[in-house]
XYZ file of C-alpha atoms in Angstrom:
728
model
C 127.282 168.291 84.020
C 123.562 169.021 84.406
C 121.267 166.128 85.456
C 119.525 166.038 82.064
C 122.854 165.988 80.222
C 124.168 163.273 82.528
C 121.062 161.133 81.962
C 121.438 161.469 78.197
C 125.109 160.558 78.469
C 124.383 157.448 80.550
C 121.650 156.221 78.204
C 124.376 155.333 75.711
C 125.732 152.782 78.150
C 122.551 150.825 78.874
C 122.648 147.070 78.476
C 120.275 146.185 75.630
C 118.609 142.768 75.215
C 116.883 141.929 71.948
C 116.062 138.370 73.005
C 115.632 136.439 76.254
C 118.881 135.403 77.973
C 120.155 131.915 77.279
C 122.650 131.452 80.112
C 120.383 131.551 83.141
C 120.704 129.506 85.274
C 124.471 129.200 85.163
C 127.241 127.927 87.401
C 129.315 130.941 86.332
C 128.371 134.374 85.002
C 124.740 134.953 84.009
C 123.812 136.748 80.793
C 120.419 138.163 81.819
C 119.537 141.696 82.945
C 120.913 142.246 86.462
C 120.026 144.561 89.344
C 121.126 144.728 92.961
C 121.852 146.860 95.991
C 125.174 145.351 97.067
C 123.444 142.646 99.110
C 120.414 141.352 97.208
C 120.963 140.459 93.565
C 118.298 139.709 90.962
C 118.686 138.416 87.415
C 115.799 138.193 84.954
C 115.175 135.384 82.482
C 112.403 133.733 80.513
C 110.002 134.489 77.677
C 107.590 137.443 77.904
C 104.713 135.245 79.117
C 106.911 133.408 81.668
C 109.254 135.896 83.302
C 111.444 134.493 86.076
C 113.316 136.594 88.645
C 116.157 134.741 90.388
C 116.817 136.152 93.864
C 120.121 135.643 95.661
C 121.916 137.288 98.537
C 125.632 137.596 99.279
C 125.272 136.150 102.791
C 123.232 133.081 101.794
C 125.911 130.394 102.202
C 125.873 126.686 102.869
C 128.818 126.074 105.210
C 129.463 122.365 104.996
C 133.151 121.486 104.965
C 134.948 119.435 102.294
C 135.297 120.965 98.858
C 133.031 121.877 97.066
C 130.103 121.541 99.492
C 130.508 124.981 101.054
C 129.415 127.807 98.771
C 126.949 130.647 98.248
C 123.604 129.195 97.168
C 120.457 130.308 95.392
C 117.713 131.586 97.701
C 114.630 131.551 95.475
C 112.684 133.681 93.045
C 109.451 134.959 91.559
C 107.663 133.767 88.412
C 105.317 136.119 86.557
C 102.848 134.407 84.222
C 101.151 136.567 81.593
C 99.415 134.211 79.099
C 98.360 137.115 76.878
C 102.036 137.639 75.997
C 102.527 134.244 74.376
C 104.568 134.831 71.188
C 105.146 138.495 72.146
C 108.376 140.249 71.157
C 111.097 140.712 73.756
C 113.122 143.838 74.505
C 114.826 144.903 77.717
C 117.172 147.652 78.864
C 119.438 147.459 81.889
C 119.593 151.161 82.707
C 122.711 152.149 84.596
C 121.652 155.633 85.580
C 118.415 154.498 87.246
C 119.774 151.056 88.232
C 116.699 149.262 86.947
C 115.596 146.972 84.142
C 112.821 148.100 81.814
C 111.362 145.208 79.815
C 108.971 145.746 76.936
C 106.798 142.888 75.650
C 104.670 143.584 72.564
C 101.892 141.205 71.612
C 99.302 141.344 68.835
C 96.877 143.503 70.788
C 98.725 144.627 73.873
C 101.972 146.104 75.153
C 103.277 145.377 78.639
C 106.120 147.273 80.258
C 107.791 145.807 83.338
C 110.190 147.945 85.379
C 112.221 146.073 87.996
C 114.594 147.463 90.621
C 116.130 146.627 93.966
C 116.040 149.555 96.372
C 119.498 151.016 96.959
C 118.697 151.623 100.620
C 116.614 148.592 101.674
C 116.302 144.939 100.658
C 113.089 145.642 98.790
C 112.468 144.342 95.273
C 109.942 146.351 93.272
C 108.271 145.142 90.051
C 106.073 147.679 88.240
C 103.684 146.485 85.529
C 101.688 148.613 83.112
C 99.860 147.683 79.929
C 98.470 149.424 76.877
C 95.459 148.003 75.064
C 91.684 147.681 75.262
C 91.263 144.922 77.796
C 92.536 143.922 81.205
C 95.277 141.298 81.266
C 95.384 138.539 83.902
C 98.719 138.095 85.670
C 99.593 135.234 88.017
C 102.563 135.505 90.369
C 104.334 132.593 92.070
C 106.953 132.772 94.806
C 109.380 129.843 94.888
C 112.341 128.848 97.028
C 115.188 126.671 95.786
C 114.741 123.131 97.144
C 117.251 120.385 97.913
C 120.999 120.395 98.610
C 120.262 119.389 102.220
C 118.124 122.476 102.810
C 114.619 122.898 104.187
C 111.961 125.072 102.530
C 108.667 126.318 103.902
C 105.844 128.478 102.557
C 102.923 130.351 104.064
C 100.573 133.330 103.957
C 100.065 136.244 106.293
C 97.116 138.298 105.082
C 98.008 139.444 101.544
C 101.649 138.533 102.045
C 103.018 135.279 100.667
C 106.289 134.117 102.180
C 108.885 131.427 101.682
C 111.988 130.371 103.590
C 115.037 128.293 102.822
C 117.272 127.021 105.599
C 120.679 125.421 105.911
C 120.837 124.504 109.593
C 122.176 120.958 109.777
C 124.444 119.854 112.594
C 127.427 119.392 110.258
C 127.571 123.043 109.243
C 130.020 125.628 110.559
C 127.117 128.008 111.030
C 123.485 128.102 109.874
C 122.064 130.265 107.132
C 118.341 130.908 106.835
C 116.644 133.274 104.442
C 113.178 134.504 103.568
C 111.378 136.238 100.737
C 108.065 137.906 101.607
C 105.965 139.005 98.633
C 102.796 141.010 98.059
C 100.792 142.086 95.014
C 99.572 145.559 95.962
C 95.859 146.128 95.674
C 95.107 142.493 94.881
C 93.968 139.584 96.947
C 96.309 136.661 96.709
C 98.807 136.402 93.884
C 96.625 137.250 90.917
C 96.447 140.659 89.247
C 94.025 142.084 86.729
C 96.330 144.470 84.896
C 94.148 147.361 83.748
C 95.197 149.466 80.734
C 96.987 152.633 81.818
C 97.058 151.688 85.500
C 100.256 150.601 87.204
C 100.351 147.427 89.292
C 103.070 146.526 91.771
C 104.649 143.309 92.998
C 106.765 143.876 96.114
C 109.203 141.520 97.822
C 111.440 141.892 100.855
C 114.524 139.719 101.365
C 116.259 139.030 104.694
C 118.414 136.359 106.321
C 119.314 135.391 109.859
C 122.548 137.350 109.337
C 120.472 140.552 109.049
C 118.132 140.063 111.979
C 117.197 137.179 114.265
C 113.466 137.253 113.426
C 114.158 137.564 109.699
C 110.862 136.003 108.544
C 108.626 138.127 110.732
C 110.649 141.198 109.837
C 110.415 140.586 106.092
C 106.636 140.046 106.356
C 106.260 143.239 108.374
C 108.465 145.264 106.017
C 106.667 144.224 102.858
C 103.325 144.852 104.569
C 104.300 148.497 105.151
C 105.028 149.186 101.502
C 102.281 151.025 99.636
C 102.446 153.355 96.649
C 103.544 156.243 98.839
C 106.366 154.193 100.334
C 107.391 153.029 96.875
C 107.727 156.679 95.898
C 109.959 157.329 98.906
C 112.071 154.267 98.187
C 112.425 155.373 94.592
C 113.541 158.842 95.628
C 116.134 157.384 98.013
C 117.225 154.954 95.307
C 117.656 157.674 92.681
C 119.559 159.854 95.129
C 121.971 157.048 96.037
C 122.763 156.246 92.441
C 123.013 159.911 91.494
C 125.641 160.422 94.182
C 127.427 157.267 93.103
C 127.757 158.319 89.468
C 128.842 161.834 90.485
C 132.031 160.539 92.119
C 134.041 160.216 88.901
C 133.688 160.169 85.126
C 135.608 159.647 81.911
C 135.108 160.691 78.291
C 137.602 159.103 75.919
C 135.877 159.292 72.538
C 135.124 155.557 72.577
C 131.555 154.759 73.611
C 132.222 151.028 73.755
C 135.045 151.289 76.292
C 133.169 153.988 78.200
C 130.172 151.664 78.342
C 132.181 148.890 79.966
C 133.971 151.344 82.265
C 130.633 152.502 83.667
C 129.093 149.031 83.385
C 131.867 147.490 85.461
C 131.262 150.004 88.244
C 127.524 149.326 88.024
C 128.089 145.595 88.552
C 130.356 146.198 91.543
C 127.913 148.660 93.115
C 125.139 146.084 92.672
C 127.023 143.312 94.490
C 129.609 144.785 96.884
C 128.076 146.775 99.736
C 127.354 144.288 102.518
C 130.290 144.981 104.841
C 129.835 141.682 106.683
C 129.792 139.481 103.567
C 131.882 140.071 100.484
C 130.605 138.802 97.124
C 132.075 135.522 95.899
C 133.359 134.748 92.427
C 130.029 135.448 90.722
C 128.749 138.358 92.760
C 125.200 138.365 94.040
C 123.712 136.547 91.035
C 123.812 132.924 92.147
C 121.416 130.748 90.124
C 122.552 127.301 91.237
C 123.613 125.507 94.394
C 126.804 124.369 92.669
C 128.634 127.479 91.437
C 131.972 126.805 89.773
C 134.939 126.578 92.152
C 132.400 126.715 95.004
C 131.831 130.394 94.165
C 134.068 131.232 97.119
C 136.920 133.678 97.739
C 139.813 132.333 95.642
C 142.921 134.076 96.939
C 145.361 133.421 94.119
C 144.009 136.567 92.402
C 140.312 135.873 91.642
C 139.006 137.277 94.927
C 141.261 140.325 94.921
C 140.712 141.305 91.288
C 137.166 142.787 91.263
C 138.240 145.765 93.367
C 141.435 146.726 91.516
C 139.599 149.410 89.577
C 137.506 150.958 92.348
C 140.393 152.639 94.181
C 141.589 154.828 91.313
C 137.988 155.374 90.164
C 137.180 157.045 93.484
C 134.800 154.303 94.585
C 136.728 153.111 97.619
C 133.420 152.591 99.450
C 132.793 149.542 97.244
C 135.867 147.873 98.743
C 134.460 147.949 102.292
C 133.434 144.247 102.216
C 136.811 143.105 100.869
C 138.751 142.970 104.137
C 136.099 141.227 106.235
C 136.677 137.566 105.296
C 140.449 138.052 105.260
C 140.404 139.353 108.844
C 137.964 136.651 109.948
C 140.337 133.988 108.619
C 143.401 135.182 110.520
C 143.049 132.683 113.382
C 143.012 129.868 110.825
C 145.995 131.382 109.025
C 148.037 131.597 112.222
C 147.189 128.007 113.110
C 148.083 126.707 109.647
C 151.411 128.564 109.595
C 152.406 127.130 112.958
C 150.973 123.644 112.520
C 152.010 122.925 108.937
C 155.102 125.074 108.365
C 156.353 125.791 111.893
C 156.312 129.472 111.136
C 154.676 132.492 112.735
C 152.380 134.795 110.789
C 149.553 133.672 108.521
C 149.342 130.992 105.826
C 146.133 130.990 103.750
C 144.480 128.324 101.588
C 143.684 129.088 97.970
C 139.969 129.316 98.789
C 138.265 130.678 101.895
C 134.749 131.690 102.880
C 133.063 134.129 105.278
C 133.372 134.029 109.064
C 136.544 131.943 109.003
C 134.886 129.164 107.002
C 137.420 126.974 105.105
C 135.925 126.093 101.727
C 138.729 123.955 100.303
C 139.225 121.110 102.750
C 139.765 117.855 100.875
C 139.582 114.135 101.600
C 141.664 113.014 98.619
C 144.756 110.966 99.373
C 147.039 113.432 97.572
C 145.741 116.407 99.538
C 146.046 114.536 102.827
C 149.546 113.331 101.942
C 150.961 116.585 100.677
C 148.875 119.384 102.220
C 147.279 118.045 105.402
C 143.850 117.793 103.806
C 143.882 121.364 102.503
C 144.209 122.887 99.053
C 147.072 125.312 99.488
C 148.074 124.044 96.037
C 151.727 124.596 96.803
C 151.335 128.370 97.050
C 152.609 130.541 99.895
C 151.692 133.901 98.354
C 147.915 134.047 98.968
C 147.944 136.186 102.120
C 150.612 138.529 100.727
C 148.673 138.999 97.496
C 145.548 139.729 99.551
C 147.436 142.541 101.297
C 147.973 144.343 97.977
C 144.360 145.553 97.896
C 144.726 146.930 101.410
C 147.807 148.831 100.307
C 145.968 150.200 97.277
C 143.225 151.494 99.534
C 145.735 152.978 101.944
C 147.859 154.775 99.365
C 144.865 156.162 97.475
C 143.143 157.407 100.635
C 145.821 157.794 103.319
C 143.145 156.820 105.801
C 145.282 156.344 108.907
C 142.416 154.893 110.919
C 141.951 152.214 108.277
C 145.693 151.613 108.287
C 145.942 151.212 112.052
C 142.780 149.121 112.521
C 142.822 146.909 109.413
C 145.720 147.076 106.985
C 148.723 147.347 109.286
C 147.783 144.436 111.604
C 147.175 142.198 108.581
C 150.432 143.230 106.913
C 152.308 142.573 110.138
C 151.097 138.982 110.124
C 152.150 138.634 106.491
C 155.571 140.035 107.431
C 155.839 137.696 110.404
C 155.462 134.789 108.008
C 157.872 135.960 105.321
C 160.565 137.191 107.696
C 160.962 133.588 108.794
C 160.133 131.842 105.519
C 162.706 133.691 103.398
C 166.183 132.179 103.312
C 169.183 134.532 103.323
C 171.810 132.967 101.079
C 174.744 134.529 99.266
C 173.754 138.080 100.225
C 170.188 137.722 98.978
C 166.806 136.476 100.186
C 165.527 133.370 98.418
C 162.105 131.712 98.349
C 161.848 127.910 98.216
C 158.852 125.567 97.847
C 156.401 128.201 96.718
C 154.503 127.160 93.583
C 153.987 129.796 90.919
C 150.934 127.902 89.642
C 148.413 125.647 91.335
C 149.764 122.169 92.078
C 146.895 119.685 91.598
C 146.961 117.945 94.964
C 143.293 117.101 94.578
C 144.331 114.171 92.333
C 143.887 110.775 93.983
C 146.830 109.226 92.234
C 149.460 109.880 89.623
C 151.830 107.544 87.772
C 154.809 109.378 89.242
C 155.610 112.369 91.404
C 157.305 114.435 88.694
C 154.386 116.842 88.724
C 155.220 117.644 92.341
C 158.363 119.458 91.192
C 156.321 122.655 91.359
C 156.467 122.335 95.130
C 160.174 122.941 94.608
C 159.712 126.196 92.682
C 162.405 128.676 93.689
C 161.807 132.432 93.602
C 158.378 132.562 91.917
C 158.069 135.963 90.285
C 154.674 136.844 91.804
C 155.927 136.277 95.344
C 159.037 138.338 94.634
C 156.751 141.163 93.558
C 154.237 141.081 96.402
C 156.999 140.765 99.015
C 158.523 143.990 97.717
C 155.152 145.707 97.880
C 154.249 144.392 101.336
C 157.509 145.365 103.027
C 157.599 148.775 101.359
C 154.019 149.313 102.516
C 154.910 148.272 106.049
C 157.768 150.750 106.141
C 155.535 153.567 104.917
C 152.708 152.737 107.327
C 154.964 152.238 110.333
C 156.430 155.705 109.779
C 153.009 157.331 109.382
C 151.679 155.519 112.464
C 154.922 155.757 114.471
C 154.908 152.012 115.131
C 157.500 149.221 115.206
C 160.551 151.395 114.735
C 162.786 148.520 115.799
C 161.554 146.308 112.935
C 162.263 148.707 110.091
C 165.910 147.723 109.755
C 164.906 144.136 108.967
C 162.254 145.235 106.485
C 164.694 147.544 104.748
C 167.239 144.739 104.598
C 164.712 142.456 102.918
C 163.857 145.134 100.349
C 167.510 145.788 99.608
C 168.441 142.107 99.293
C 165.383 140.328 97.884
C 166.286 138.300 94.797
C 166.003 139.941 91.410
C 163.146 139.018 89.118
C 164.200 135.939 87.111
C 164.516 136.292 83.333
C 165.293 134.067 80.360
C 165.430 134.184 76.575
C 162.289 133.407 74.586
C 161.399 134.308 71.005
C 164.652 136.229 70.757
C 163.851 138.517 73.690
C 164.857 138.723 77.330
C 161.628 138.332 79.280
C 160.492 137.475 82.790
C 160.667 133.834 83.832
C 158.000 132.434 86.149
C 160.582 131.101 88.593
C 164.329 131.129 88.981
C 164.272 127.321 89.209
C 161.244 125.206 88.431
C 158.414 126.242 86.149
C 159.730 128.569 83.446
C 156.574 129.390 81.486
C 152.844 128.801 81.326
C 151.196 129.242 77.969
C 147.654 129.864 79.178
C 148.133 132.392 81.951
C 149.533 135.858 82.592
C 151.546 134.871 85.660
C 154.672 136.439 84.175
C 153.315 139.983 84.596
C 151.325 139.890 87.847
C 154.331 141.271 89.743
C 153.696 144.400 87.639
C 149.954 144.447 88.203
C 148.462 144.044 90.690
C 151.619 143.716 92.806
C 152.865 147.124 91.671
C 156.561 146.276 91.824
C 157.336 147.955 88.470
C 156.176 151.286 87.057
C 157.189 154.048 84.676
C 159.797 155.259 87.145
C 161.515 151.841 87.271
C 164.881 151.069 85.693
C 164.605 151.452 81.886
C 166.088 147.993 81.359
C 163.427 146.504 83.625
C 160.723 148.349 81.691
C 162.101 146.997 78.416
C 161.984 143.449 79.775
C 158.410 144.061 80.949
C 157.280 145.322 77.539
C 159.000 142.450 75.752
C 157.335 139.994 78.142
C 153.923 141.386 77.251
C 154.777 141.104 73.554
C 155.909 137.489 73.911
C 152.981 136.538 76.139
C 150.542 137.912 73.560
C 147.792 136.879 75.945
C 145.252 139.641 75.363
C 142.696 136.827 75.279
C 143.320 134.593 78.264
C 141.416 132.134 80.432
C 142.468 134.013 83.563
C 144.373 137.101 82.505
C 141.873 139.827 81.643
C 142.168 141.777 84.946
C 145.975 141.842 84.730
C 147.317 142.047 81.174
C 145.926 145.414 80.064
C 146.708 147.290 83.262
C 150.200 145.782 83.389
C 150.755 146.991 79.838
C 149.618 150.500 80.777
C 151.718 150.513 83.951
C 154.947 149.958 81.970
C 154.164 152.232 79.008
C 153.212 149.707 76.327
C 151.899 150.978 72.994
C 148.542 152.613 73.895
C 147.049 151.982 70.465
C 147.557 148.239 70.902
C 146.168 148.312 74.450
C 143.004 150.121 73.354
C 142.538 148.002 70.243
C 142.859 144.724 72.119
C 140.796 145.925 75.076
C 138.022 146.928 72.710
C 138.186 143.532 71.014
C 137.811 141.684 74.305
C 134.794 143.795 75.232
C 133.153 142.869 71.931
C 134.042 139.189 71.863
C 133.792 138.285 75.555
C 130.815 140.144 76.952
C 127.124 139.748 77.597
C 124.467 142.437 77.088
C 124.363 142.909 80.884
C 127.958 144.283 80.571
C 129.579 141.315 82.251
C 132.918 140.542 80.633
C 133.553 136.815 80.907
C 136.332 134.335 80.296
C 136.807 130.719 81.305
C 137.784 131.415 84.877
C 136.220 133.610 87.506
C 133.349 136.070 87.256
C 133.209 139.544 88.801
C 137.019 139.596 88.668
C 136.656 140.963 85.135
C 134.990 144.105 86.511
C 138.422 145.606 87.120
C 139.827 144.998 83.654
C 138.507 148.070 81.845
C 138.485 150.594 84.735
C 141.983 149.864 86.010
C 143.498 149.818 82.513
C 141.801 153.013 81.321
C 142.526 154.798 84.608
C 146.223 153.925 84.387
C 146.336 155.154 80.807
C 144.789 158.490 81.799
C 146.423 158.985 85.199
C 149.254 157.233 86.978
C 150.602 157.977 90.434
C 152.989 155.102 91.026
C 155.663 156.019 93.599
C 153.676 159.147 94.567
C 154.289 161.030 91.308
C 151.245 162.082 89.266
C 151.484 161.539 85.520
C 148.740 162.852 83.236
C 147.796 160.867 80.110
C 151.063 158.926 80.443
C 150.053 156.022 78.182
C 147.454 157.613 75.966
C 147.478 158.392 72.210
C 148.235 162.099 72.291
C 146.093 162.788 69.211
C 143.021 161.224 70.893
C 140.943 163.645 72.954
C 140.098 162.541 76.476
C 139.055 163.965 79.795
C 138.371 162.658 83.249
C 136.914 163.986 86.472
C 137.957 163.061 90.008
C 140.065 160.010 89.366
C 141.971 159.192 92.517
C 145.750 159.433 92.763
C 148.136 158.059 95.371
C 148.409 160.599 98.176
C 144.625 161.088 98.555
C 144.300 163.460 95.605
C 141.284 163.730 93.306
C 142.476 164.771 89.870
C 140.624 166.144 86.845
C 142.153 166.989 83.489
C 141.539 167.173 79.748
C 143.594 166.484 76.639
C 142.336 168.177 73.470
C 144.021 168.223 70.065
C 147.287 167.198 71.667
C 147.177 169.981 74.251
C 146.601 169.499 77.961
C 144.037 172.157 78.863
C 143.966 172.129 82.676
C 144.733 170.186 85.832
C 142.510 170.376 88.916
C 143.659 168.650 92.101
C 141.579 168.269 95.253
C 143.729 167.424 98.275
C 141.883 165.310 100.844
C 144.678 164.879 103.387
C 146.973 167.844 102.800
C 149.928 165.842 101.588
C 152.746 167.134 99.404
C 151.826 166.887 95.727
C 154.394 165.801 93.139
C 153.420 165.916 89.477
C 155.289 165.544 86.201
C 155.240 168.958 84.512
C 152.325 168.803 82.046
C 153.821 171.632 79.981
C 157.558 170.998 79.539
C 159.698 174.049 78.805
C 156.811 176.423 79.548
C 156.000 178.558 82.560
C 153.501 177.011 84.958
C 151.310 178.476 87.679
C 149.745 176.714 90.652
C 146.646 178.390 92.084
C 144.938 177.521 95.346
C 141.178 177.997 95.489
C 140.112 179.580 98.772
C 136.386 180.162 98.517
C 135.887 182.555 95.620
C 139.456 183.782 95.934
C 142.535 182.311 94.301
C 146.106 182.756 95.318
C 149.259 181.702 93.544
C 151.224 178.978 95.296
C 154.953 178.559 95.669
C 156.287 175.426 94.053
C 159.610 173.815 93.253
C 160.892 172.062 90.159
C 163.354 169.174 90.303
C 164.056 167.680 86.939
C 160.587 167.488 85.393
C 158.713 167.105 88.695
C 156.713 169.986 90.167
C 156.359 169.791 93.956
C 154.052 171.877 96.150
C 152.501 171.593 99.586
C 148.740 171.299 99.986
C 146.140 171.717 102.716
C 143.412 169.185 103.393
C 140.131 170.040 101.704
C 141.558 172.630 99.314
C 141.617 172.606 95.538
C 144.568 173.463 93.308
C 144.680 174.364 89.626
C 147.738 173.997 87.446
C 147.826 175.948 84.227
C 150.269 177.012 81.568
C 151.017 180.715 81.530
C 150.616 182.380 78.149
């Protein structure tokens, strides 16, 4: 697609604001226009004459122990006062293609346009102001830093640069965090601007912390002092180039602008908050507008932390998952200690919530927590580390990056295996799980009239754990063979896979459906726990036993939880993974996007925040392309009369796939092989003759291939492209 055509296409997906946001500040998801570069996040709020920019950063954490004192915190912001815009109209666009916000304020005799963006390549915030009218407009700019919460703030001036710092460096912290914002109004003395008609004015800020560089304040002052109009032009060129390359990595067209909008919007949000490899975003990304974000804004490991990235792997944006592994690896020493100290097991045992750099965010002083969980909030769950490994396996299977496997994924999975090999009980020719809660056990309570509620500690065979254990041990077997490691352990892993307990079921609403546990909790009305072994765990797919697929579909019907406090990232993709009615999936997905979204393209529910960024991409991707168990299926759960096409979605085996469905006919299949693995694909044209062509420069040659049942198999070479077509 040509650049002009692509820009026109993306304009349809802009976030549009007809009035100022009303949910900023917020302890959860904000509703204002958002921008970011994966490290610095900015959200805009306020009336035209009092615009406020809230500045946060993914590494700006207070690390005081005891829940919920340790969390990401607000750094500061910039206020822009334009008295001439009192009673002006408000309009803003969050433009995905340019990754900026263009605000238009129209008064009686003047029009002011404000364009705001965070450089994709540096921590520079740029605010461009231009007015139309007959007279100059005075503008006053204030830099502020968030006070309180046991922090220290300081302000100063260095020439035309105004700076502010906020510091958490008390003696009771695990580690200090200090941050600075240095700001300058180009061409003006001090922080006042005379905005001349037709002439652009700039406000520049640079944001750094002690985690970026030791002399963060001096560096931010120096960096902002080097920015002039020429440098702004260079930054803008670099910015545009980064985002152009980002959007070129994959695309969809499904004849539904609303769902397309949230598909692209979800990737925009993730690209704006998930690029600092040393610090992953917490529950609410890089738009923190309070010092008390809900649930401490940390990394909640019983799905909330893992969920945001579930769509990036198949969307060919694996680079956005780079920060994901960091806190999990940094917490391994804690996990080993907890497993040994509290459970007398090897391997790793993770709390529900963790933070960066091994920081435990959920330590508790309540009597119940001390009595039952040694002052932690494990909440009865043993599955957190295993569920965290699922994302690593997604990345591995979609990329077959053996260096990543050997350095990151495999060592982590080994520790998970070390735990479960010894935690599982082998009874009656099967492996059984005891004392593993399917849902959070509220040990934060100080007292309770009786201990009946503690029965969840006695949950036997929780369905999520049964699913992730299957996935983890299968992944270990695959990786160990690819890496030629731990041959002597494979027999045990295979034995676990062959003898792990079946998924529990029971009768409900006249159907056989999945039960949450074999003994213990049977059902939970307000959560989609009964299908998370399907997605994200990946233990069931279209190639599973037909009876199992029927149970899965009936479970989704009985759950009827399309609208759910916590289920948005799981229910739709689970439905697609097992072949549920695509018309219902699309209808309900569309409804959620309408009823539970903000103009900034955040989808929100009661729990979590950026976790919802995976809901639309992962569901749509699975409807268009599935590759579960290394077999590519094209448009497997898609209404065949609905035209659709996609470019460079990623399939298991490190394949980039493009295809199009038009008027019920599949027109073409293009497959780019990154690692030269054997390709297996369900025949797109049953009962018709198929050709497989390899592109070699400008030449094409026909490939040999084999057919077994309805699966076409052919060998590939790394870096080469293959086209499947139906012979006439």
